[in-house]
Coordinates of C-alpha atoms and ligand atoms in Angstrom, one line a residue:
X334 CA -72.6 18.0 35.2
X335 CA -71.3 15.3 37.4
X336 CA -70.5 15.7 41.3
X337 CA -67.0 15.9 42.4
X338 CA -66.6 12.0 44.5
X339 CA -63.6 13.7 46.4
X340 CA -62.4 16.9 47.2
X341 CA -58.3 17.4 47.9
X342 CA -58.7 20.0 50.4
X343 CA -55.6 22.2 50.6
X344 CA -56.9 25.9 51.2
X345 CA -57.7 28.4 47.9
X346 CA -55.9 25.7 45.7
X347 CA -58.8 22.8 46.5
X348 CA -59.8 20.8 43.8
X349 CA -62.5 18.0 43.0
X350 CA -62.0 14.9 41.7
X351 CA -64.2 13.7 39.7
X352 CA -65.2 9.7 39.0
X353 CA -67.9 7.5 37.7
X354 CA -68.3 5.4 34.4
X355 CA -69.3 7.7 30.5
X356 CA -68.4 11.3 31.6
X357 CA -66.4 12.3 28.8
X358 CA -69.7 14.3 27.1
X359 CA -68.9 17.1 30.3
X360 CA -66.1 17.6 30.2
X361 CA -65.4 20.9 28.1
X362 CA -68.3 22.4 29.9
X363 CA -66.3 21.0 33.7
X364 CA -62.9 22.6 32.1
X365 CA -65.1 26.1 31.8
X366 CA -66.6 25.7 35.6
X367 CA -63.1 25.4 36.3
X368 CA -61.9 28.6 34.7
X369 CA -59.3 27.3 31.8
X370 CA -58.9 29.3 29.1
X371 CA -58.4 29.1 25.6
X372 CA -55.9 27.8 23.9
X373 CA -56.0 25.0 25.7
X374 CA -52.9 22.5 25.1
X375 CA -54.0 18.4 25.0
X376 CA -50.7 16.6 26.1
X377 CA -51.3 12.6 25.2
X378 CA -49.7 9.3 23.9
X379 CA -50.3 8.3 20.6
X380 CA -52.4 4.4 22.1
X381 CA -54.6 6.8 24.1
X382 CA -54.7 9.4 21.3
X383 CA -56.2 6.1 18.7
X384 CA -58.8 5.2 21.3
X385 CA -59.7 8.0 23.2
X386 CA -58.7 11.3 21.7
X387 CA -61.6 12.6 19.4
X388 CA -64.2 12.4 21.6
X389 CA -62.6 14.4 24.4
X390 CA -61.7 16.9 21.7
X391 CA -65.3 17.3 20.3
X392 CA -66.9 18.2 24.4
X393 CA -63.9 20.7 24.4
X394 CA -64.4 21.9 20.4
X395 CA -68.8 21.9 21.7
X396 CA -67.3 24.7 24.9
X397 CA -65.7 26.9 22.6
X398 CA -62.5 25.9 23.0
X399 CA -59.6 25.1 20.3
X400 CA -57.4 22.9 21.2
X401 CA -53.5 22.3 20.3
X402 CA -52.9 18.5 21.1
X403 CA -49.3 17.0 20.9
X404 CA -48.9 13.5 21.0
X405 CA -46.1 11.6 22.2
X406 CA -44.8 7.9 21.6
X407 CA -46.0 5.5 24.7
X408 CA -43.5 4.6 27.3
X409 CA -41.3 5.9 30.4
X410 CA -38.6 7.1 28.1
X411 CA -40.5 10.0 27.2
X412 CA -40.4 10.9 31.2
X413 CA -37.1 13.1 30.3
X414 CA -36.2 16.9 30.1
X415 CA -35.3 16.3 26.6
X416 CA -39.2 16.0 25.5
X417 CA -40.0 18.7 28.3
X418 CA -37.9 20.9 26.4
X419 CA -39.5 19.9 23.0
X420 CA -42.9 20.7 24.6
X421 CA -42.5 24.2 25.4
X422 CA -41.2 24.5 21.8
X423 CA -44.7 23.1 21.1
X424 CA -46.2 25.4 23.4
X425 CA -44.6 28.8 22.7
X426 CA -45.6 27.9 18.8
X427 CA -49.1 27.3 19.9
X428 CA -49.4 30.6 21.4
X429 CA -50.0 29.2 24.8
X430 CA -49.6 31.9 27.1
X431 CA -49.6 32.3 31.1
X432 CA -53.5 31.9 31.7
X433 CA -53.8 28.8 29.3
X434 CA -53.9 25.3 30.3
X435 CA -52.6 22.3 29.9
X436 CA -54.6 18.5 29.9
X437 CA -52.7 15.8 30.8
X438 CA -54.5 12.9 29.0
X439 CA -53.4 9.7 29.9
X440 CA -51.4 7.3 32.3
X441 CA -48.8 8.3 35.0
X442 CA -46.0 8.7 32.1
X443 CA -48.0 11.6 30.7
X444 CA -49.7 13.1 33.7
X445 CA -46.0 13.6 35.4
X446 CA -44.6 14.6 32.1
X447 CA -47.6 17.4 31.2
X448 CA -47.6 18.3 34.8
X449 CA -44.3 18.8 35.0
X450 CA -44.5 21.0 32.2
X451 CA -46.8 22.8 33.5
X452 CA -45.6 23.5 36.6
X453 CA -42.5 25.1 35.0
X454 CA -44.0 26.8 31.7
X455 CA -43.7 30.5 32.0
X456 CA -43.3 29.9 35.7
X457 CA -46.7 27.7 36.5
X458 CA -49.9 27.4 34.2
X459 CA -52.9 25.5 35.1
X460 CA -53.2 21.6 34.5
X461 CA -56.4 19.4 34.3
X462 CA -55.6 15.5 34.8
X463 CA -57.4 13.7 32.4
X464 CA -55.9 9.6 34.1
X465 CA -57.0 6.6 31.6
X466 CA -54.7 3.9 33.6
X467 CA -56.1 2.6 36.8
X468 CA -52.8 3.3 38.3
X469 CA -52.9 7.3 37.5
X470 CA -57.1 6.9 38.3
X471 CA -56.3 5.6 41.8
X472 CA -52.8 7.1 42.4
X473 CA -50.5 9.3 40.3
X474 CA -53.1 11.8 38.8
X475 CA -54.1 12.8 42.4
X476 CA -51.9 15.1 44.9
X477 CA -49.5 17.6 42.4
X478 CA -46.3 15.4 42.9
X479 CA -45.0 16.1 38.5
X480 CA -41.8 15.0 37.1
X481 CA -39.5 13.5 34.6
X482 CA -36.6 11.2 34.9
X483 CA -32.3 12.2 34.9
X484 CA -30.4 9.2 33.3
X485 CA -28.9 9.3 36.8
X486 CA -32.3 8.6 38.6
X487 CA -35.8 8.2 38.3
X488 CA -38.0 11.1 39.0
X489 CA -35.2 12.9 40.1
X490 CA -36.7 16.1 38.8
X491 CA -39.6 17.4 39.5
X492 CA -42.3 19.5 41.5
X493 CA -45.1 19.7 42.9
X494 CA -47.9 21.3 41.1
X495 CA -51.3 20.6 41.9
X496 CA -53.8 20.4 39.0
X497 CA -57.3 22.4 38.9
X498 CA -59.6 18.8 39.1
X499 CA -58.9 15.4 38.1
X500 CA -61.5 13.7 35.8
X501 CA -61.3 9.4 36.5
X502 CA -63.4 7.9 33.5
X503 CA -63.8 4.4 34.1
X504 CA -64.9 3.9 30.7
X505 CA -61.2 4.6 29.8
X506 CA -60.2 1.5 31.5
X507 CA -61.7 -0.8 29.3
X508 CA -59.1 -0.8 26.5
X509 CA -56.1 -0.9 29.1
X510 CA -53.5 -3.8 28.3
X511 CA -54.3 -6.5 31.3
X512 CA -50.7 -6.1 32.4
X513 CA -51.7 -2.2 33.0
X514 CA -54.8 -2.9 35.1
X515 CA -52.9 -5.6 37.3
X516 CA -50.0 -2.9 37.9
X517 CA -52.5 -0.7 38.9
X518 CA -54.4 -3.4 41.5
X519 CA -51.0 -2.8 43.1
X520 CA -51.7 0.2 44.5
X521 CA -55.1 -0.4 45.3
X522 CA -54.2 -3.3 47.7
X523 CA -51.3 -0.7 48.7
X524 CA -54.4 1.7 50.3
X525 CA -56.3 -1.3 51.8
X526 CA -53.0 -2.5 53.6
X527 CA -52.5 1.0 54.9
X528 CA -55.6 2.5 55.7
X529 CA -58.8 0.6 55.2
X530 CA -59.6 -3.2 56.8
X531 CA -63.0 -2.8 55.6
X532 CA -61.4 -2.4 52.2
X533 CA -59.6 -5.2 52.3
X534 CA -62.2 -7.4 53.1
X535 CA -64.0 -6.4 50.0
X536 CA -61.1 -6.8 47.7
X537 CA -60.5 -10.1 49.8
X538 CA -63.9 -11.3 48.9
X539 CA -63.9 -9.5 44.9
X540 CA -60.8 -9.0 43.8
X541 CA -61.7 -11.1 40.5
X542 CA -64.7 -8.1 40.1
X543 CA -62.1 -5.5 40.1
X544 CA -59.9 -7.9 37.7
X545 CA -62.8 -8.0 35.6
X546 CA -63.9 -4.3 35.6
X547 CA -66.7 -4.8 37.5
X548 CA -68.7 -1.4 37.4
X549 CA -69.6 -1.1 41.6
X550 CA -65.8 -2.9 41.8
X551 CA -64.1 0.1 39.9
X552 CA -66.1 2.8 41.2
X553 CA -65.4 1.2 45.1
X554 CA -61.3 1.3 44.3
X555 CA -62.1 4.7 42.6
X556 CA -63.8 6.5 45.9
X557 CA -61.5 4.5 48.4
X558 CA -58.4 5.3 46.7
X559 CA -58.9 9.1 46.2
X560 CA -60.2 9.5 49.5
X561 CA -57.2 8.2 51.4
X562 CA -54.9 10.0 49.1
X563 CA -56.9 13.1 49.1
X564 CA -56.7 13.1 53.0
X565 CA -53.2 12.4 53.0
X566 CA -52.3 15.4 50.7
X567 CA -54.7 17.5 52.6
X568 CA -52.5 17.2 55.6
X569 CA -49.4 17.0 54.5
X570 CA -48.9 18.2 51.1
X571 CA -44.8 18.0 50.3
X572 CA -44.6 15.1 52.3
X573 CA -42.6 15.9 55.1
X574 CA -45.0 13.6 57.4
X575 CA -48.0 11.4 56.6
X576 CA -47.5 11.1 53.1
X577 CA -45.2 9.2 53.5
X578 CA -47.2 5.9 54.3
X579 CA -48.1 5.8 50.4
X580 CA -44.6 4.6 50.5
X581 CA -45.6 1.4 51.7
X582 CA -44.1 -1.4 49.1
X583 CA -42.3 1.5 47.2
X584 CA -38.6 0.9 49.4
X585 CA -38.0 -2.8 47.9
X586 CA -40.4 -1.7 44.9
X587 CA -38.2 0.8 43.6
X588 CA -35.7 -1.1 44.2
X589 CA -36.6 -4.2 42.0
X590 CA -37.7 -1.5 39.4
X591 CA -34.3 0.0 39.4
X592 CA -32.3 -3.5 39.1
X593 CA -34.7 -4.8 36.5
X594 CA -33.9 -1.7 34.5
X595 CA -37.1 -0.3 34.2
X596 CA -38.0 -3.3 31.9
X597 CA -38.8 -6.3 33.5
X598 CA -41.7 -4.7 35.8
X599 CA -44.2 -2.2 35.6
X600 CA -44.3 0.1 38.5
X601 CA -47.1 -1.7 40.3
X602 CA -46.1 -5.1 39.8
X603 CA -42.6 -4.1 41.8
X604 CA -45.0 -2.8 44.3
X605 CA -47.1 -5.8 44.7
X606 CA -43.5 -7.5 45.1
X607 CA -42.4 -4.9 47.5
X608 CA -45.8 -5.3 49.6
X609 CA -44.7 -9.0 50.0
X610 CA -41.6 -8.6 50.7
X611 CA -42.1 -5.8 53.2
X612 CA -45.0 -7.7 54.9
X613 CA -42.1 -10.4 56.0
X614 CA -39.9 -8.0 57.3
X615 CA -42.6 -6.7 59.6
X616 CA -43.3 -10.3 60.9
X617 CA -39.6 -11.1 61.4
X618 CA -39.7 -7.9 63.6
X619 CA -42.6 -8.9 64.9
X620 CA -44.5 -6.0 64.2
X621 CA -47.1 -7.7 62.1
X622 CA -49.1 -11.2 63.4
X623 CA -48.8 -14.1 61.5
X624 CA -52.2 -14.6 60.3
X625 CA -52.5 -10.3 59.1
X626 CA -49.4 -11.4 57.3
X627 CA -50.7 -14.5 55.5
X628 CA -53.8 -12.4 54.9
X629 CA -51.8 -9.9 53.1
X630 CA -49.4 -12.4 51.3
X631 CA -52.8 -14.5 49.9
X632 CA -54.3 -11.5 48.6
X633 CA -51.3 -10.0 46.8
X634 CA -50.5 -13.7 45.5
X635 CA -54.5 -13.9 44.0
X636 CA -52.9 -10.9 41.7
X637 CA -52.1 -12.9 38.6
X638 CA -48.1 -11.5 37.3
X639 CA -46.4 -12.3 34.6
X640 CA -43.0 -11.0 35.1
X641 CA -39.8 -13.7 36.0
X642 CA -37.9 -12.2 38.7
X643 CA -35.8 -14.7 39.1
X644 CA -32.9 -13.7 37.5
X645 CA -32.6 -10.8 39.9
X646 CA -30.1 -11.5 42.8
X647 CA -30.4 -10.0 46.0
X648 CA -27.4 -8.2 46.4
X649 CA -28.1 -6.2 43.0
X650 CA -31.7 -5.3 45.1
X651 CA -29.6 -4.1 47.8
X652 CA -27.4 -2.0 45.7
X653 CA -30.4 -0.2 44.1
X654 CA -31.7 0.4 47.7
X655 CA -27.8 2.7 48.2
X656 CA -26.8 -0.4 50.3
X657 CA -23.9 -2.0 48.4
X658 CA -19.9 -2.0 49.8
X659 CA -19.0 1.5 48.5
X660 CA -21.7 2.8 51.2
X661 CA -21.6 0.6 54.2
X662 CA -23.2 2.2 56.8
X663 CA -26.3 3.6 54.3
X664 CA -29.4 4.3 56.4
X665 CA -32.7 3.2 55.3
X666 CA -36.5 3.8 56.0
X667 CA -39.3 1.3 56.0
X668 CA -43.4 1.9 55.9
X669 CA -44.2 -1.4 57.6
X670 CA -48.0 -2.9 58.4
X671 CA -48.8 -3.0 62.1
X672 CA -52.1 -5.0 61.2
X673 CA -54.6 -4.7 58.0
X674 CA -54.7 -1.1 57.7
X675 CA -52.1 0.4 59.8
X676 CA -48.5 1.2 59.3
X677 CA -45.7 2.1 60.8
X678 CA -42.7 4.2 60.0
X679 CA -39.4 2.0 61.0
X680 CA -35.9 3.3 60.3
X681 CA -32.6 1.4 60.7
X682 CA -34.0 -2.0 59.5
X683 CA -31.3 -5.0 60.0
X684 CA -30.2 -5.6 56.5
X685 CA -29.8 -9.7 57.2
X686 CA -33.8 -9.1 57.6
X687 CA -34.2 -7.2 54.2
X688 CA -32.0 -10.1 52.6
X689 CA -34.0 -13.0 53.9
X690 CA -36.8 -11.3 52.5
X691 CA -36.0 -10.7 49.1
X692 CA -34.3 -14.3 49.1
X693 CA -37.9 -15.5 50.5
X694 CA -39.4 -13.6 47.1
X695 CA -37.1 -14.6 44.6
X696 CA -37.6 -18.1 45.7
X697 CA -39.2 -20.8 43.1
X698 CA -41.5 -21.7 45.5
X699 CA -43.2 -18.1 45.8
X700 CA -43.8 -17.3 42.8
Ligands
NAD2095 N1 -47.0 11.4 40.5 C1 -47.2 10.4 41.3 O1 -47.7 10.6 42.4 C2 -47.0 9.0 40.8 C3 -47.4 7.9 41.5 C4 -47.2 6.6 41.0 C5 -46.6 6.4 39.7 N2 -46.2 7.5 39.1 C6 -45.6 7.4 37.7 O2 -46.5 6.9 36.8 C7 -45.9 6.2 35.8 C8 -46.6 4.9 35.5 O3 -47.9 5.2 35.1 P1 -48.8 4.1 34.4 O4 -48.6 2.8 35.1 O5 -50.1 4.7 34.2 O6 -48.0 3.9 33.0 P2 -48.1 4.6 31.5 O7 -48.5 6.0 31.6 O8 -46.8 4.2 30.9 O9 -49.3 3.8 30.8 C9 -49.1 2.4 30.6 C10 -49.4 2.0 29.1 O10 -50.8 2.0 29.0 C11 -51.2 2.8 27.8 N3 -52.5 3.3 28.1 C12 -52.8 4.3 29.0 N4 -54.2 4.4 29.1 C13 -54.7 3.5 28.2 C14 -56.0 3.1 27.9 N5 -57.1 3.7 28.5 N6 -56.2 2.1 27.0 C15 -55.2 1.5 26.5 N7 -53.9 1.8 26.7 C16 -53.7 2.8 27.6 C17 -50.1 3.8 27.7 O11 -50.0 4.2 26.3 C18 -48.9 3.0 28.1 O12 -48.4 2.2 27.0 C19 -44.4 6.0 36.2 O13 -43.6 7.0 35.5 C20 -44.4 6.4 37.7 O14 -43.2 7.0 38.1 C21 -46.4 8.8 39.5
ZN2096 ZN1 -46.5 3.8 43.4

């Protein structure tokens, strides 16, 4: 049985994470430590169903269970109440009732969708999180934050709904689309910049081992990750606080999201964007030193991206961030670095600032 690498400490509703490389053989026997009960439900996408799925259902078939799986097309789009809906159809046909479980197996898209649905099932079931993106290993899978998207907003409904353990295979990662693991090394450089100069150093020194899947690199990003995140859930679950410094890189990040529609980046990639573009704001305010800046810009520019953001336009940026004409006056809220590993919350920031910025990013030159 492997050792949890982090426990999210919140009270009676604690849970382990557990991480390493070729776990999959325990983990029907981890679901029974962990009290789930059968039926169990096996919520998945249909490219991590073709590489993944029979194993994970043969540890669970070896426990006694019998699980229902449903499988869902890959993408964002299935993020929507309209496939929530369809699952409880699923569910209520599979006779899974209120002390059943659910596994969410596979990147953030599924782990917010099957969470989500569990949350809300017949009022809250139990959910495992099964993450085979480095993004959901690292970021998404941990902390109970579930959702789906309204055609008026993404994530816009949703709840929190923290899962019994999270199980981060690292063998998963190996069939991951390239594009995938660089969107996750997104975040990862997002909980260096935040909390961890000794971190950064590392990835400073090995970011092509973590590029490459190096084993030690994977397992390092693993335990760092979900130890930040796990603290900062610990103290401040619904984040009305703390949390909120895993913002850092999301303001700008959603926003070039939002005005490529969802298609031209991945989540990360936006955030890698939003780190850079953030980390000049905090210089101009002359909250960050020149050379922590550089050091942040080098290391995020190392991060090979593919997508061409230079058909976006600052002003359609702006919009997505709530500041266009028809809202003059909008407020907004930065997570800025202070230094390698510290941030600060800064409200108010002057919006010439935030459109140098993003003209500084869209720029041939920087990319
Ligand atoms: N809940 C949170 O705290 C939180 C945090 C960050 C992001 N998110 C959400 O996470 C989502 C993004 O998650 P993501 O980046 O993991 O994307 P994703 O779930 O869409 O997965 C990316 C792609 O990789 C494929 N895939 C997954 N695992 C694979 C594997 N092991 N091998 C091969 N292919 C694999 C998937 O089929 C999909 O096509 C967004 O919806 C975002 O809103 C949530
Ligand atoms: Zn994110």
């Amino acid at each position: 049985m492997p050792t949890p690498s982090t426990i999210v400490q919140l009270g009676e509703r604690s849970y382990p994470i557990y991480a390493g490389t070729g776990l999959i053989a325990d983990f029907g026997a981890t679901c029974r430590l962990h009290g789930l009960n059968d039926p169990v439900a096996v919520i998945t996408d249909r490219t991590v169903a073709a590489y993944h799925l029979s194993p994970l259902l043969q540890t669970l078939r070896r426990s006694g269970f019998r699980p229902m799986t449903i499988v869902l097309p890959p993408g964002e789009r299935q993020k929507s109440l309209r496939r929530a809906d369809a699952i409880y159809t699923s569910l209520l046909r599979g006779g899974i009732g209120r002390t059943s479980g659910v596994i969410a197996f596979g990147g953030g898209v599924v782990g917010d969708l099957a969470g989500f649905v569990a949350a809300t099932y017949q009022r809250g079931i139990p959910v495992v999180q099964v993450p085979t993106t480095l993004l959901a290993q690292v970021d998404s899978s941990i902390g109970g934050k579930t959702g789906v998207n309204h055609p008026l907003g993404k994530n816009m409904i949703g709840a929190f709904h923290q899962p019994r353990f999270v199980w981060a295979d690292a063998a998963y990662l190996r069939t991951l689309p390239r594009r995938e693991l660089i969107s996750g090394i997104g975040e990862v450089i997002k909980y260096a910049v935040i909390r961890d100069e000794v971190f950064f150093r590392v990835l400073e020194a090995g970011l092509e081992d973590l590029l490459n899947l190096g084993e030690d690199a994977v397992a390092r990003a693993q335990a760092v990750c979900a130890g930040i995140k796990a603290s900062l859930v610990s103290s401040d679950e619904c984040e009305r606080g703390e949390r909120i410094v895993l913002n850092f890189g999301h303001t700008i990040g959603h926003a070039l999201e939002a005005a490529g529609r969802y298609r031209l980046l991945r989540h990360g990639e936006a955030v890698l964007l939003g780190m850079r573009a953030e980390s000049a704001i905090a210089r101009a305010l002359g909250l960050l030193s020149g050379n922590d800046g550089e050091r942040i810009d080098a290391l995020i520019r190392r991060v090979p991206i593919h997508a061409h953001i230079g058909s976006l336009r600052p002003a359609e940026i702006l919009a997505a961030m709530g500041h266009d004409k028809k809202r003059a006056g909008a407020r907004n809220r930065f997570v800025l670095p202070v230094g390698v590993g510290a941030t600060r919350v800064v409200p108010d920031v002057d919006l010439r600032l935030v459109r140098t910025a993003l003209r500084e990013l869209l720029s041939p030159a920087s990319q």
